[in-house]
Coordinates of C-alpha atoms and ligand atoms in Angstrom, one line a residue:
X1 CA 88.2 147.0 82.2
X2 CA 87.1 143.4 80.7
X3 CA 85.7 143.4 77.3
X4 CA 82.3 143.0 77.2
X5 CA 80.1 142.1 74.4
X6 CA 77.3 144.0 73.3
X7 CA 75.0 140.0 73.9
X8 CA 73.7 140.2 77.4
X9 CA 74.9 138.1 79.8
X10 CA 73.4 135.1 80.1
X11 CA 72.4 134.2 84.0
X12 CA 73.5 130.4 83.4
X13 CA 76.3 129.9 80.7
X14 CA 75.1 127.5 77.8
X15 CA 76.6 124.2 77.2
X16 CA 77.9 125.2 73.9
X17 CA 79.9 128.0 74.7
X18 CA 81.6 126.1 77.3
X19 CA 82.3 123.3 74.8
X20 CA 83.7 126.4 72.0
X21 CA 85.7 127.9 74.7
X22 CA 87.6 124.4 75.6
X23 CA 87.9 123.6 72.0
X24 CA 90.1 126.9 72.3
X25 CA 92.3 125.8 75.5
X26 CA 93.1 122.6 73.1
X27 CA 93.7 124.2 69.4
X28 CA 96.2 127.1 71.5
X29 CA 98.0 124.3 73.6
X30 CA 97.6 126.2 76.6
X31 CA 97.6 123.4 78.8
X32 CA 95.0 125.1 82.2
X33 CA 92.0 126.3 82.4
X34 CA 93.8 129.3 84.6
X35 CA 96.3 130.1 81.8
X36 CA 92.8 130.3 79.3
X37 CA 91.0 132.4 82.0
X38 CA 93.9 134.8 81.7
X39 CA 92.9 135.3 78.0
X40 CA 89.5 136.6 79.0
X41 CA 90.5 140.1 78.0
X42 CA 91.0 139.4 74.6
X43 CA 88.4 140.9 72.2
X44 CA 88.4 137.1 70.8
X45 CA 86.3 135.5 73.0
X46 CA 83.4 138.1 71.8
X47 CA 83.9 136.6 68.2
X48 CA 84.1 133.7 69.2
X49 CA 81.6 132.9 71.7
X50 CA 79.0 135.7 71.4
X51 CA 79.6 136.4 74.9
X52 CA 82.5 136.2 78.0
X53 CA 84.8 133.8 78.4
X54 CA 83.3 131.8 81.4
X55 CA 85.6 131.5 84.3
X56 CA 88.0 128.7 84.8
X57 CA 85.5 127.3 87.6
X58 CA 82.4 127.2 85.6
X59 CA 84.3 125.7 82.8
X60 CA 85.3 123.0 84.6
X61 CA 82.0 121.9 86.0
X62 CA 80.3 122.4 83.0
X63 CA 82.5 119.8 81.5
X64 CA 81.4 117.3 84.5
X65 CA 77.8 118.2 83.5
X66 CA 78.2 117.7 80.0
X67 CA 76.0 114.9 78.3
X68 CA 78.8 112.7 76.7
X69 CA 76.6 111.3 73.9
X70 CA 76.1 114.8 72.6
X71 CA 80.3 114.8 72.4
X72 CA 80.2 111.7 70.6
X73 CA 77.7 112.3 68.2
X74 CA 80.1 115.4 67.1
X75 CA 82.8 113.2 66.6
X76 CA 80.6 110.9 64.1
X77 CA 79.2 114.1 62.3
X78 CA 83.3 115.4 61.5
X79 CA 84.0 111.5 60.3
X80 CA 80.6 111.7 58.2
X81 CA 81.3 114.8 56.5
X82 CA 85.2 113.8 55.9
X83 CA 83.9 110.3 54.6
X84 CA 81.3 112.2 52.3
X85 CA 84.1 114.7 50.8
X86 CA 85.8 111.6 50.1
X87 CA 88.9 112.7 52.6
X88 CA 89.6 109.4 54.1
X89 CA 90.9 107.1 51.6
X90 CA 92.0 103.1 52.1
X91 CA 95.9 102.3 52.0
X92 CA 97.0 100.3 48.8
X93 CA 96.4 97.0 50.4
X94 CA 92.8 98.4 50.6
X95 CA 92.2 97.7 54.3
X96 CA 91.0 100.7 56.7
X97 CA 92.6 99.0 60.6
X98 CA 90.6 100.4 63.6
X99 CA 93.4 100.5 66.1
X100 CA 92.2 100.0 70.1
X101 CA 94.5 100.7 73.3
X102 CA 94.2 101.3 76.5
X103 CA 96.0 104.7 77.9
X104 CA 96.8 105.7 81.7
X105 CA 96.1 109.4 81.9
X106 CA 97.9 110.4 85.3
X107 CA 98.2 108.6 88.5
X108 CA 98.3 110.4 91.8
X109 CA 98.6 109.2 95.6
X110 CA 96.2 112.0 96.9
X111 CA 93.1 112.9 95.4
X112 CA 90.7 110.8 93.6
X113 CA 87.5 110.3 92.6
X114 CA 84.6 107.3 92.2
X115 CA 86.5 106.5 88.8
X116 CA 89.4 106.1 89.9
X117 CA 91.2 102.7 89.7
X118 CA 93.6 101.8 92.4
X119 CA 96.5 99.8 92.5
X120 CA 98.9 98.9 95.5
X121 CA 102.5 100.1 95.4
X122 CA 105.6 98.4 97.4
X123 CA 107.9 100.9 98.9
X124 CA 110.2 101.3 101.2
X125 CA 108.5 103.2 104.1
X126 CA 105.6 100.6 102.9
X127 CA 102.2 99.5 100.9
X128 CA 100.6 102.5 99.7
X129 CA 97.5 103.0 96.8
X130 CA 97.4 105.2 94.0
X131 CA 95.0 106.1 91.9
X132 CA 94.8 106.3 88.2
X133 CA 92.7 106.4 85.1
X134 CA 92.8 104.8 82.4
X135 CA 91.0 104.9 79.3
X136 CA 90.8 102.7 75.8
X137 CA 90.8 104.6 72.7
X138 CA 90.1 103.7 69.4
X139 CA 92.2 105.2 65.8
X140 CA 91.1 104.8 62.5
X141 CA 94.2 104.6 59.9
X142 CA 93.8 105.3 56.6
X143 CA 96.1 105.4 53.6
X144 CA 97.8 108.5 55.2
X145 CA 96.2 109.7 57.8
X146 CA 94.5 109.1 61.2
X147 CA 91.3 109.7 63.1
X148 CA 90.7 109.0 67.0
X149 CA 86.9 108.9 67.1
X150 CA 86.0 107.2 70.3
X151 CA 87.4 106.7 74.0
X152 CA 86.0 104.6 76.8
X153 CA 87.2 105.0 80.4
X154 CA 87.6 101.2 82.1
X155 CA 86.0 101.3 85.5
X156 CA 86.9 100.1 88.6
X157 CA 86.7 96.0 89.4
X158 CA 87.3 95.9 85.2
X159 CA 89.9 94.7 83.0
X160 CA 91.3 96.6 80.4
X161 CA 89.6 94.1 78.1
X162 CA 86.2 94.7 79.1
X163 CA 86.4 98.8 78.7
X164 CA 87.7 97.8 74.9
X165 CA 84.1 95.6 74.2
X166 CA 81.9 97.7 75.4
X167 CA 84.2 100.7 73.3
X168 CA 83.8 98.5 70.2
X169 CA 80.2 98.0 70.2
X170 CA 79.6 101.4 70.4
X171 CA 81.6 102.3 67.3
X172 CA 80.9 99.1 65.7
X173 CA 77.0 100.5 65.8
X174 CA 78.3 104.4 65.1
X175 CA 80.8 103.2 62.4
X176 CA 79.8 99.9 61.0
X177 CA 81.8 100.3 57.8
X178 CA 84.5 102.9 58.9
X179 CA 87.1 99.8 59.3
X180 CA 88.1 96.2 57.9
X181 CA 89.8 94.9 61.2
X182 CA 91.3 95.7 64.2
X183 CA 94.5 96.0 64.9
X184 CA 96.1 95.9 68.7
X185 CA 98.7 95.1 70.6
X186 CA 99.3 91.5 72.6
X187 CA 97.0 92.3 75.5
X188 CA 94.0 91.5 72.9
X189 CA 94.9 88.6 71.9
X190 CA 92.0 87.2 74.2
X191 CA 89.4 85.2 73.1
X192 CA 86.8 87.6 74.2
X193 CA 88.0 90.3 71.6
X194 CA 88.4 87.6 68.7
X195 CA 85.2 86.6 68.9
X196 CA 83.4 89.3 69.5
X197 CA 85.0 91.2 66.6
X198 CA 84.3 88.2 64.5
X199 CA 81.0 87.8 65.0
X200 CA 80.3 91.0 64.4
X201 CA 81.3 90.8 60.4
X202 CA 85.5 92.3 61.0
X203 CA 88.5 90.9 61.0
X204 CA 91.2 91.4 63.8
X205 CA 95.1 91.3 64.1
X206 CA 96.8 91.3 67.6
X207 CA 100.9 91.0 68.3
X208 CA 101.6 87.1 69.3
X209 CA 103.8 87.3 72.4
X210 CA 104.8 85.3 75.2
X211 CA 100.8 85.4 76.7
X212 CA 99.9 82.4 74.3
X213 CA 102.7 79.7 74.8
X214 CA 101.6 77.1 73.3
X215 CA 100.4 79.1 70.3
X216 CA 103.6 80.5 70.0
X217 CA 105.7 77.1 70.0
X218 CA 103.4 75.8 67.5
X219 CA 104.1 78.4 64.9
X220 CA 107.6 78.1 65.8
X221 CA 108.1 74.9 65.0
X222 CA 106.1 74.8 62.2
X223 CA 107.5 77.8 60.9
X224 CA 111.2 75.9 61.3
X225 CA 110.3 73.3 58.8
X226 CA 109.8 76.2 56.0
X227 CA 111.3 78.3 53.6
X228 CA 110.4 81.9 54.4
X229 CA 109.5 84.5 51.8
X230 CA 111.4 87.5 51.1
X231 CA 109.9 91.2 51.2
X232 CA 110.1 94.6 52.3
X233 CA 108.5 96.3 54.7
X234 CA 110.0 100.5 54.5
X235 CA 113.5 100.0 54.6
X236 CA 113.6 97.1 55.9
X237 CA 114.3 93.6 54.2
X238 CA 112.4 91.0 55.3
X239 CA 111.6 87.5 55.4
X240 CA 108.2 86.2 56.0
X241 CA 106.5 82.8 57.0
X242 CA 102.6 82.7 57.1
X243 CA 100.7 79.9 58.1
X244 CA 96.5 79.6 57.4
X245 CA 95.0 77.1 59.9
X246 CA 96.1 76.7 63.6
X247 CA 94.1 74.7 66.1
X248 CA 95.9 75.2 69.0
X249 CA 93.7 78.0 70.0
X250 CA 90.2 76.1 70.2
X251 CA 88.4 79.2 72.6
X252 CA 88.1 80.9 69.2
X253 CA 85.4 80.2 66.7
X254 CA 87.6 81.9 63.9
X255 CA 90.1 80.1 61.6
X256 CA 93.7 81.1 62.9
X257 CA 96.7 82.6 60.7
X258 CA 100.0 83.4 62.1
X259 CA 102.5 85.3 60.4
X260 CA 106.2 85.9 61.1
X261 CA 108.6 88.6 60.4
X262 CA 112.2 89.3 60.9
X263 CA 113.2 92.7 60.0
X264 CA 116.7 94.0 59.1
X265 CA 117.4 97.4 58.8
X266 CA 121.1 99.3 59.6
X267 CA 121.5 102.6 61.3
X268 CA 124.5 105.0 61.4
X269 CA 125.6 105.9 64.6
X270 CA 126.2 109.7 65.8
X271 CA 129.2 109.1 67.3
X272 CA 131.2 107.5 65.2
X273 CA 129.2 106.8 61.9
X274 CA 129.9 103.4 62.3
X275 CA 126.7 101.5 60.3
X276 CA 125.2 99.4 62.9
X277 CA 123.0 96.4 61.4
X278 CA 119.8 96.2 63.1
X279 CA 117.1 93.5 63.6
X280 CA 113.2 92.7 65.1
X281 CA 111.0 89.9 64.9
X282 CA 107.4 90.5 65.4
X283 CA 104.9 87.5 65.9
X284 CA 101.4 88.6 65.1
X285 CA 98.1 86.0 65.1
X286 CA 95.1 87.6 62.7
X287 CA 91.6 86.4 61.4
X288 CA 92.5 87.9 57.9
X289 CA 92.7 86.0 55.3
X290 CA 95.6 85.9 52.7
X291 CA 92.8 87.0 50.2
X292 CA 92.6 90.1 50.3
X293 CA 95.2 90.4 53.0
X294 CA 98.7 88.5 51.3
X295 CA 101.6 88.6 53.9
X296 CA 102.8 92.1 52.9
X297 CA 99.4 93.7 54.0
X298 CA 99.7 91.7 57.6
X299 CA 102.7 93.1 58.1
X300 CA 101.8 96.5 57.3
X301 CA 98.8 96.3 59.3
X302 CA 101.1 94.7 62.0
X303 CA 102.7 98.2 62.1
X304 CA 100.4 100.3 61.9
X305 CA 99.4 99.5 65.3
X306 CA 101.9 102.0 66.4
X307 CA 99.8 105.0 64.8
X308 CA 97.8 105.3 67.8
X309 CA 100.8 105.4 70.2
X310 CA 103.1 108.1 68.0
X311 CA 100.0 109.9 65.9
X312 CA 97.6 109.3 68.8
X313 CA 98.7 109.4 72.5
X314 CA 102.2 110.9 72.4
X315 CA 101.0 113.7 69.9
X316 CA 98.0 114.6 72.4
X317 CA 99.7 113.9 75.2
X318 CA 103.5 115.9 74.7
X319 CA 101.8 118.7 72.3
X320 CA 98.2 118.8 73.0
X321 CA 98.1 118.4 77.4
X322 CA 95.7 116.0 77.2
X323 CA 96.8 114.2 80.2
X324 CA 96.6 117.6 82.2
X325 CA 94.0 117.0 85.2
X326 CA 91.4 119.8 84.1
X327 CA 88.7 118.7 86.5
X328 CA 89.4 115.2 88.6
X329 CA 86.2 114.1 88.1
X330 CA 84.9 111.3 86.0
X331 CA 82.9 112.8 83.4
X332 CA 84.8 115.7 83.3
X333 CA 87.9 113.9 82.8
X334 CA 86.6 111.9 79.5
X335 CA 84.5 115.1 78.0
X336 CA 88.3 116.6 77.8
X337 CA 89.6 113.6 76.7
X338 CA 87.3 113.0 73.5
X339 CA 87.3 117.2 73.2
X340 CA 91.1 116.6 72.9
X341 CA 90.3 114.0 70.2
X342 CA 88.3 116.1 68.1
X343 CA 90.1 118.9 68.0
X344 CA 93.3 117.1 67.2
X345 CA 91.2 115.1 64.1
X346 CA 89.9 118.4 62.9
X347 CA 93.1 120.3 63.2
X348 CA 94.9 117.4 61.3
X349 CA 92.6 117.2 58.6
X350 CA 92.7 120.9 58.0
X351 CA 96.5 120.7 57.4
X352 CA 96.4 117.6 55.3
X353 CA 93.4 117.9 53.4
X354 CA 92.6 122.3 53.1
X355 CA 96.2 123.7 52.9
X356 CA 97.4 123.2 49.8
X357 CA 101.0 121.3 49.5
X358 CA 103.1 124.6 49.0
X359 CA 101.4 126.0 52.5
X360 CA 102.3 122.9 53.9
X361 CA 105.8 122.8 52.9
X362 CA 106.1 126.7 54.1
X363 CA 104.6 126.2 57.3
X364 CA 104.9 122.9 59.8
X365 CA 102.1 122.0 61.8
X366 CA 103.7 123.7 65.1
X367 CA 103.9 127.0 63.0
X368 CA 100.3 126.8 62.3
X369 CA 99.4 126.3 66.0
X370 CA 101.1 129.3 67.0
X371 CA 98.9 131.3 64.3
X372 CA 95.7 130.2 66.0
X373 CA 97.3 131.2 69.1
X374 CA 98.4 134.6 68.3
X375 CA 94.6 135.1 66.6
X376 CA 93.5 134.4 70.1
X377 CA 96.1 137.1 71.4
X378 CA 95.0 139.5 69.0
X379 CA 97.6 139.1 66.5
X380 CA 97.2 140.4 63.5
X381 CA 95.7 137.4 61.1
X382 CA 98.7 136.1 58.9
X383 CA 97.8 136.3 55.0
X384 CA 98.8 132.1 55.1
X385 CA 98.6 129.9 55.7
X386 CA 94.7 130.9 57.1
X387 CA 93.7 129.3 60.5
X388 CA 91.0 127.3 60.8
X389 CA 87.1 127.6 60.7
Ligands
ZN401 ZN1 89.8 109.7 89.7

């Protein structure tokens, strides 16, 4: 026989418990709403929810009913209270970077929805469309941590470009001081971010690639007539050239820097512990001035673009099933996307800011996880490190 709960059953389920009962599906990793369902039994989901766990069905068409603003506004009350309890300090060089980029969810030949975008593919037995989502997200990194507050699904007849504006004006109006500049990858490097993030009082700092030519030659060849500066950047020696000024770029209102860096590094190989010298060379064009951003801070900034790929995506993605397809259905698909979000912000903040050091060093964040899971199994709580709230 199911557990019941002594609360009546409620003829329509609420919102909230819906949203407390996905939270759940995240925080356990278990990757479907079926394998959730399965868990119905368990005497947690009284605790927890003040009632039964709601079917796999009526979760997911809850989640296509839910109002997304309510989601977001969630999001904002976590970053208030963190900002508040003073839990998201600056890096040394003292500038918070809002990181945007775009992420495709899943792609699929057969089913799809209004949201979908399509693209043609060439193959053999000939053209066929698929259809994909993709959304732009947007990380806050700190001095040592990270916080995904926002997400913006790009539409159909859209470039990935526009999805990213209207994303930034909502958390430029949410989180007007929560960043210094934006930092992305070559994509938005486009007049139409530069400007807008600009004008609206922040700085910005995209990679340099091939997209901008002329740009590019320009700071080559001026860059060939001087003597780089040396520094480090992690391991890595470095040399540095930094030019304040460019013109070649006239479709931006802002003054243009460029800065340079070659990395070396070396890295023993596994198979024969030969050392093998490494190197990269990363263009990047930036707003920022040198004061208070000197050439180090660029560079470090340059990097940190790649929080929202290994701390962001790939974290939610390989550990967190976030690309799973609970529902194929527009608002469905980003209410479990930004659910995803918060509960990877508020399970990483409870490991680096409430267990003490010790607890972290006797228990990785995996190990953790599978405590919340076996809580949901009806494991006997572990003394520590406790689970969270
Ligand atoms: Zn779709």
């Amino acid at each position: 026989m199911d557990a019941v709960c002594d609360a009546r059953r409620q003829p329509q389920i609420p919102t909230p418990v819906v949203m407390r009962a996905l939270a759940v599906l995240f925080l356990v990793r278990l990757g479907s709403l079926n394998a959730l369902a399965q868990t119905r039994r368990q005497p947690f989901w009284c605790r927890w929810l003040g009632s039964d766990l709601p079917s796999a069905d009526t979760l997911g068409r809850v989640a296509s009913q839910v109002e997304i603003s309510d989601l977001r506004a969630v999001q904002q009350q976590v970053y208030v209270r963190l900002k508040r309890g003073k839990a998201l300090p600056a890096p040394v060089h003292g500038l918070i970077a809002a990181v945007v980029d775009g992420h495709e969810s899943h792609a699929t030949f057969r089913r799809h929805c209004p949201g979908c975008l399509t693209r043609t593919i060439h193959a053999a037995g000939g053209d066929r469309t698929q259809y994909y989502h993709r959304h732009v997200s947007l990380q806050l990194v700190g001095a040592d941590w990270t916080l995904l507050v926002d997400a913006e699904p790009q539409r159909p007849g859209e470039d990935e470009v526009a999805a990213a504006l209207r994303l930034l004006e909502r958390v430029l109006a949410r989180y007007p001081r929560a960043f210094e500049v934006l930092v992305a990858d070559g994509l938005y490097a486009d007049p139409r971010v530069f400007n807008f993030v600009f004008t609206h009082g922040k700085d910005i700092l995209a990679v340099l690639k091939d997209n901008h030519p002329a740009l590019l030659e320009d700071a080559r060849s001026l860059f060939a007539t001087l003597t780089p500066t040396s520094g480090r950047y992690r391991l890595r020696t470095c040399q540095w050239w930094d030019l304040v000024g460019f013109t070649t770029w006239p479709q931006v209102a802002a003054s243009i820097r460029i800065v340079r860096s070659v990395e070396t590094w070396s890295v023993q190989r596994q198979r024969d512990g030969q050392v093998e010298p490494q190197q990269t060379e990363w263009f990047w064009v930036t707003t920022l001035a040198p004061t208070p951003a000197p050439t180090a801070a660029v560079v470090q900034l340059g990097h940190a673009r790649w929080a929202i790929e290994n701390a962001g995506f790939n974290e939610l993605v390989t550990r967190w099933h976030a690309d799973h397809v609970y529902r194929h259905e527009p608002t469905a698909l980003l209410v479990f996307t930004l659910l995803a979000m918060l509960c990877l912000n508020v399970f990483l903040m409870f490991y680096r800011r409430d267990l003490k050091p010790a607890a972290r060093q006797a228990a990785s964040r995996l190990h953790v996880a599978r405590l919340i899971t076996a809580e949901l199994y009806g494991a006997r709580r572990a003394a520590s490190p406790r689970a969270p709230p």
